[in-house]
Every structure is written in C-alpha cells, then in structure tokens.
PDB file of C-alpha atoms in Angstrom:
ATOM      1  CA  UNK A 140      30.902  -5.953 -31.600  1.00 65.00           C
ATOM      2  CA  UNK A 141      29.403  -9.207 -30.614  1.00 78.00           C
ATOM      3  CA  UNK A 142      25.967  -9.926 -30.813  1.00 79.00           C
ATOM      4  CA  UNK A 143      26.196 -13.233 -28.384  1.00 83.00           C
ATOM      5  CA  UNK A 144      26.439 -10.462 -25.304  1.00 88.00           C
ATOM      6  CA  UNK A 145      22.486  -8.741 -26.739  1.00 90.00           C
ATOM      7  CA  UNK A 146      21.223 -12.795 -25.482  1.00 91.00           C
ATOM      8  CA  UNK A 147      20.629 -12.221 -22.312  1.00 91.00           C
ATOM      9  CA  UNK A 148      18.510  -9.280 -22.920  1.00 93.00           C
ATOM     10  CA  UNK A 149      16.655 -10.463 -25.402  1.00 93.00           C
ATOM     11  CA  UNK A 150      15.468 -13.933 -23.236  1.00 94.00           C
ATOM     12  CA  UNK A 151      14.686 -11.457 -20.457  1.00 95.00           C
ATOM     13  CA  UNK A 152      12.553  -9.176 -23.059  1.00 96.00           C
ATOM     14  CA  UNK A 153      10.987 -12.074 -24.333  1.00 96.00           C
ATOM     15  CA  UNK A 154      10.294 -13.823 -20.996  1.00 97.00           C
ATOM     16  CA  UNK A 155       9.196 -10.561 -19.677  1.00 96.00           C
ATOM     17  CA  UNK A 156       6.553 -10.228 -22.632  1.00 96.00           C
ATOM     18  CA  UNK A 157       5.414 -13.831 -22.197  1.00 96.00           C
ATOM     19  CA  UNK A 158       4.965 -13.082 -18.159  1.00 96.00           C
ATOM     20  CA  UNK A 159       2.574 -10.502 -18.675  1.00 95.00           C
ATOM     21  CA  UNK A 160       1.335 -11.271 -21.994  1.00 96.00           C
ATOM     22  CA  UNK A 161       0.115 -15.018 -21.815  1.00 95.00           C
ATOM     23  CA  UNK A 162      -2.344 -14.880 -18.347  1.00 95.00           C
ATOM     24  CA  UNK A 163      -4.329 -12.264 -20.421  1.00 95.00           C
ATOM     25  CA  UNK A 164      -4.296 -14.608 -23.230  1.00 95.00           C
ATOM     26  CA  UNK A 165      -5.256 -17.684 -21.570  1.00 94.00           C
ATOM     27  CA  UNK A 166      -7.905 -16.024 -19.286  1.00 93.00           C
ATOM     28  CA  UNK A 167      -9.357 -15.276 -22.758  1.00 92.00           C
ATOM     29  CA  UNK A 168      -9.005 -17.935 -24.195  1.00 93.00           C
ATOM     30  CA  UNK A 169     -10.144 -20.511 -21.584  1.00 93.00           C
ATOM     31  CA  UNK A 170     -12.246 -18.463 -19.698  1.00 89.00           C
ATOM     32  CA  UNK A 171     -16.221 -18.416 -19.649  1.00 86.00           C
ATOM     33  CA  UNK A 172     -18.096 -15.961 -21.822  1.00 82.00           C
ATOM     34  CA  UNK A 173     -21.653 -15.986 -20.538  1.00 81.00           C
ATOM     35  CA  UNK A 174     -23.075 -12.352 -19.863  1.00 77.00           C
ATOM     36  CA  UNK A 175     -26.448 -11.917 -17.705  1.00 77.00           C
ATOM     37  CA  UNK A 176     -28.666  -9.417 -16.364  1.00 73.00           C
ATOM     38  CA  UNK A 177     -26.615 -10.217 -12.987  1.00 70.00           C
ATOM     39  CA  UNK A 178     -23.725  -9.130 -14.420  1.00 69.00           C
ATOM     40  CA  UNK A 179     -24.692  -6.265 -16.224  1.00 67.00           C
ATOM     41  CA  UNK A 180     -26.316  -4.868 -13.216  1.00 69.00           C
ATOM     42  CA  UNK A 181     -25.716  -1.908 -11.571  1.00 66.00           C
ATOM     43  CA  UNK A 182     -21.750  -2.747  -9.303  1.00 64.00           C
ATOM     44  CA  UNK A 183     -20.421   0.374  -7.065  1.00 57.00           C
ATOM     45  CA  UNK A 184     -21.191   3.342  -9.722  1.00 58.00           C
ATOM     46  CA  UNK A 185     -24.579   4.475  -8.949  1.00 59.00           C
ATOM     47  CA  UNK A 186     -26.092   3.917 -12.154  1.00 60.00           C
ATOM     48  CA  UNK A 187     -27.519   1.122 -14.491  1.00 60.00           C
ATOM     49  CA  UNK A 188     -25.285  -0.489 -17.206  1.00 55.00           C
ATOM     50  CA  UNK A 189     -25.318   1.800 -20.332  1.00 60.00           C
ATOM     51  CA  UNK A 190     -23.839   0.981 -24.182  1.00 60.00           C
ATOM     52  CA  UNK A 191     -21.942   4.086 -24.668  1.00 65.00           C
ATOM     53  CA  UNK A 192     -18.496   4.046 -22.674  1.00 63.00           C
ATOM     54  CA  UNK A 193     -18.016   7.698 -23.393  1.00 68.00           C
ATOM     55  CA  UNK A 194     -21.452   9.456 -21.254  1.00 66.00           C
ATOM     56  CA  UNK A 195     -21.300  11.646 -18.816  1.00 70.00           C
ATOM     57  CA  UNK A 196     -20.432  10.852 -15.268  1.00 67.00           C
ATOM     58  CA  UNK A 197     -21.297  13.122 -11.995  1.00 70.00           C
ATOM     59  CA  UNK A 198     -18.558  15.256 -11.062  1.00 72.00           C
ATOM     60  CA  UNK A 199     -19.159  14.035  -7.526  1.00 72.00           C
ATOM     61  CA  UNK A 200     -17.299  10.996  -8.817  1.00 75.00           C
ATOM     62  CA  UNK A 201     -14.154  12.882  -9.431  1.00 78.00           C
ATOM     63  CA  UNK A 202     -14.115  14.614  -6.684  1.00 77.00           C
ATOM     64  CA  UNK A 203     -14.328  11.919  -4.211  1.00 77.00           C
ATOM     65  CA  UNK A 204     -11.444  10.382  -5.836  1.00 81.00           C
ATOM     66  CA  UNK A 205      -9.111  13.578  -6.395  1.00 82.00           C
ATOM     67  CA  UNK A 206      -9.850  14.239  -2.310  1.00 80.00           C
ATOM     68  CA  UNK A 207      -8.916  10.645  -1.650  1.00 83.00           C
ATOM     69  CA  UNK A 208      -5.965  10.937  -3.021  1.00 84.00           C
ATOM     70  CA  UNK A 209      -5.186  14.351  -1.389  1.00 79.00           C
ATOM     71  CA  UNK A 210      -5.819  13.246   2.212  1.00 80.00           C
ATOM     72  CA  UNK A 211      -4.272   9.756   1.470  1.00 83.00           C
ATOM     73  CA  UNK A 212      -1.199  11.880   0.567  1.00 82.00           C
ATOM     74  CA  UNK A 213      -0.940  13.470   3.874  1.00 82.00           C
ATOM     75  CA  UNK A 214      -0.693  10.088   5.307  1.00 83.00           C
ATOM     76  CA  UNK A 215       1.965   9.227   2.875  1.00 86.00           C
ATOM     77  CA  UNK A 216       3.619  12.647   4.461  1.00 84.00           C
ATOM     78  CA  UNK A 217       3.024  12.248   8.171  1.00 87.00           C
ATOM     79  CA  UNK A 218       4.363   8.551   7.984  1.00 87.00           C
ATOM     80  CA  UNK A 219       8.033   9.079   7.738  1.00 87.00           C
ATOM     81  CA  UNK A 220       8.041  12.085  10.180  1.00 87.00           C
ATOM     82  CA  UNK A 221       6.345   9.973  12.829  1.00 87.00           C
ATOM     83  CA  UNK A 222       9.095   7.582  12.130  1.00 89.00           C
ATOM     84  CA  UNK A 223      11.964  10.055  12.515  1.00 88.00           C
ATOM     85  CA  UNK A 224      10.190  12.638  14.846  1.00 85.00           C
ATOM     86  CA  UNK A 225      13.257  12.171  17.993  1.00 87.00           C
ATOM     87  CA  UNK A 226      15.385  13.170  14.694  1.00 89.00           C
ATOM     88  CA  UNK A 227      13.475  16.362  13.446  1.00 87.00           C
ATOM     89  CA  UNK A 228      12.976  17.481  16.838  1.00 88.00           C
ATOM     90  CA  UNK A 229      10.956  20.988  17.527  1.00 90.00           C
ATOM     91  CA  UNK A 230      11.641  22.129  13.594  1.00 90.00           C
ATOM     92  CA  UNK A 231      10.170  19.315  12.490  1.00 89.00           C
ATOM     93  CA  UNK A 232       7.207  19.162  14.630  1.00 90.00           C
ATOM     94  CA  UNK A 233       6.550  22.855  13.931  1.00 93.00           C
ATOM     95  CA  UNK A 234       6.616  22.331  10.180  1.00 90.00           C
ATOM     96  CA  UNK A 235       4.455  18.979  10.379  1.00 89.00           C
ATOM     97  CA  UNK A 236       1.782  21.368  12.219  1.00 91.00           C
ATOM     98  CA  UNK A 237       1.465  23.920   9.566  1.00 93.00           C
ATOM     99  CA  UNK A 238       1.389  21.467   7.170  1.00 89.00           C
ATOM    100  CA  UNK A 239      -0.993  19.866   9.069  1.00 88.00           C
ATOM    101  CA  UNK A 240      -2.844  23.663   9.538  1.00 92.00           C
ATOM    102  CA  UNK A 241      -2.761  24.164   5.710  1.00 89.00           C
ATOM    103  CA  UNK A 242      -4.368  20.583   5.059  1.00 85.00           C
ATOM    104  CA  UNK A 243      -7.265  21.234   7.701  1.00 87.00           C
ATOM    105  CA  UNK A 244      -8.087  24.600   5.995  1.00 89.00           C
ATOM    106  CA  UNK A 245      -8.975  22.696   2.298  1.00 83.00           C
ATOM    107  CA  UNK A 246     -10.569  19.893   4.572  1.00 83.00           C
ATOM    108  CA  UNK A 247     -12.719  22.780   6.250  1.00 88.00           C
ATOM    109  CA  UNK A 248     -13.292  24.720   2.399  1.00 86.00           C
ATOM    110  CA  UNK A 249     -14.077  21.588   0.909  1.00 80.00           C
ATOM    111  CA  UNK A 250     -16.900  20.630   3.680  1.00 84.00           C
ATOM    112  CA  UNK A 251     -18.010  24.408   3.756  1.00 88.00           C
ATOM    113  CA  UNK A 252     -18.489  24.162  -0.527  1.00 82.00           C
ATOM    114  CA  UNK A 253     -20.313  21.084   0.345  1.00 79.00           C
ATOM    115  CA  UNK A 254     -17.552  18.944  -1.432  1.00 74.00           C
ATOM    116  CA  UNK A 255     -18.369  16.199   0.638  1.00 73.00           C
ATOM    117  CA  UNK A 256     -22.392  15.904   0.434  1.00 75.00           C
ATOM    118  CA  UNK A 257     -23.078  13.039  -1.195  1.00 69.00           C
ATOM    119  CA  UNK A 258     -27.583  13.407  -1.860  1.00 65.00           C
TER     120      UNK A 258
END
C-alpha cells in the first residue's frame, strides 16, 4: 500500500481546516475588543442584557420560530408542484389542496389557542 496516494487528502483536510479555521482566528486576533453600554443593550430579544446564558426565555420565542419553520416548509412544498403542476395534472392539484386544507386547519388552531398573540 502506498502512502504517496493518502497526499491529496490530507492537503485538502488541511486546507479545508485552515479555510474555516484561520478567519475565526484572525477576526480574534486583529479585531477590536471594546464592549459598551451600546452594545450590551437590548438587540431583537425583548429583554435587557443579562450574565447568565442559561435563564429562562418566553416560550413565545419558540413558538414563533417552530411556526416559522412550519409555514416556511409549506413553501418549500408548494414550490416544486407549482413548477411541475401541467405534469401532476388533477391528482396533483387535488393532493396539493388537502395538503393545503390540513395546513390551514393548524394555521386556524394555532390563531384560535392564541399562538400568534404577541402582548
């Protein structure tokens, strides 16, 4: 077995590490340091700058986020079938409307639960 064939591998594993390794290091490194109130103020999360990384956080938070991702999901779905709907034909559109059916009944639960009150 020759080892001279392992090379090429190990230059890409190595370039590979220094790709994503050295930008964090020189941002680091070279980059300023100098924390004020400004900075520590209060930046898209409702709530002043605290020490302790592990508090509690509104649920509100994670629900806004897991229905993001739900509805942005159905866009990922309806996307291709808009794209191939002379190809599905009637089946397809019939499916793509129950789909769409089921998806409008958690949108309508989730408003009715008040899911998406934000006071």
């Amino acid at each position: 077995m020759n080892l001279d064939q392992y090379l090429p591998v190990l230059l890409f594993i190595i370039v590979g590490m220094a790709v994503g390794i050295g930008p964090l290091v020189l941002g680091y490194v070279l980059g300023p340091n100098r924390p004020d109130d400004a900075k520590n103020s209060p930046y898209e999360c409702g709530f002043e700058a605290f020490d302790d990384a592990r508090g509690k956080f509104d649920v509100r938070y994670y629900l806004v986020a897991i229905l993001f991702i739900l509805f942005d999901l159905e866009i990922a779905f309806l996307l291709p079938w808009a794209v191939a709907l002379q190809d599905v034909g009637l089946a397809g559109f019939i499916a793509v409307l129950i789909f769409l059916a089921v998806l409008v009944v958690g949108f309508v639960y989730e408003w009715k639960k008040g899911a998406l009150d934000w006071e």
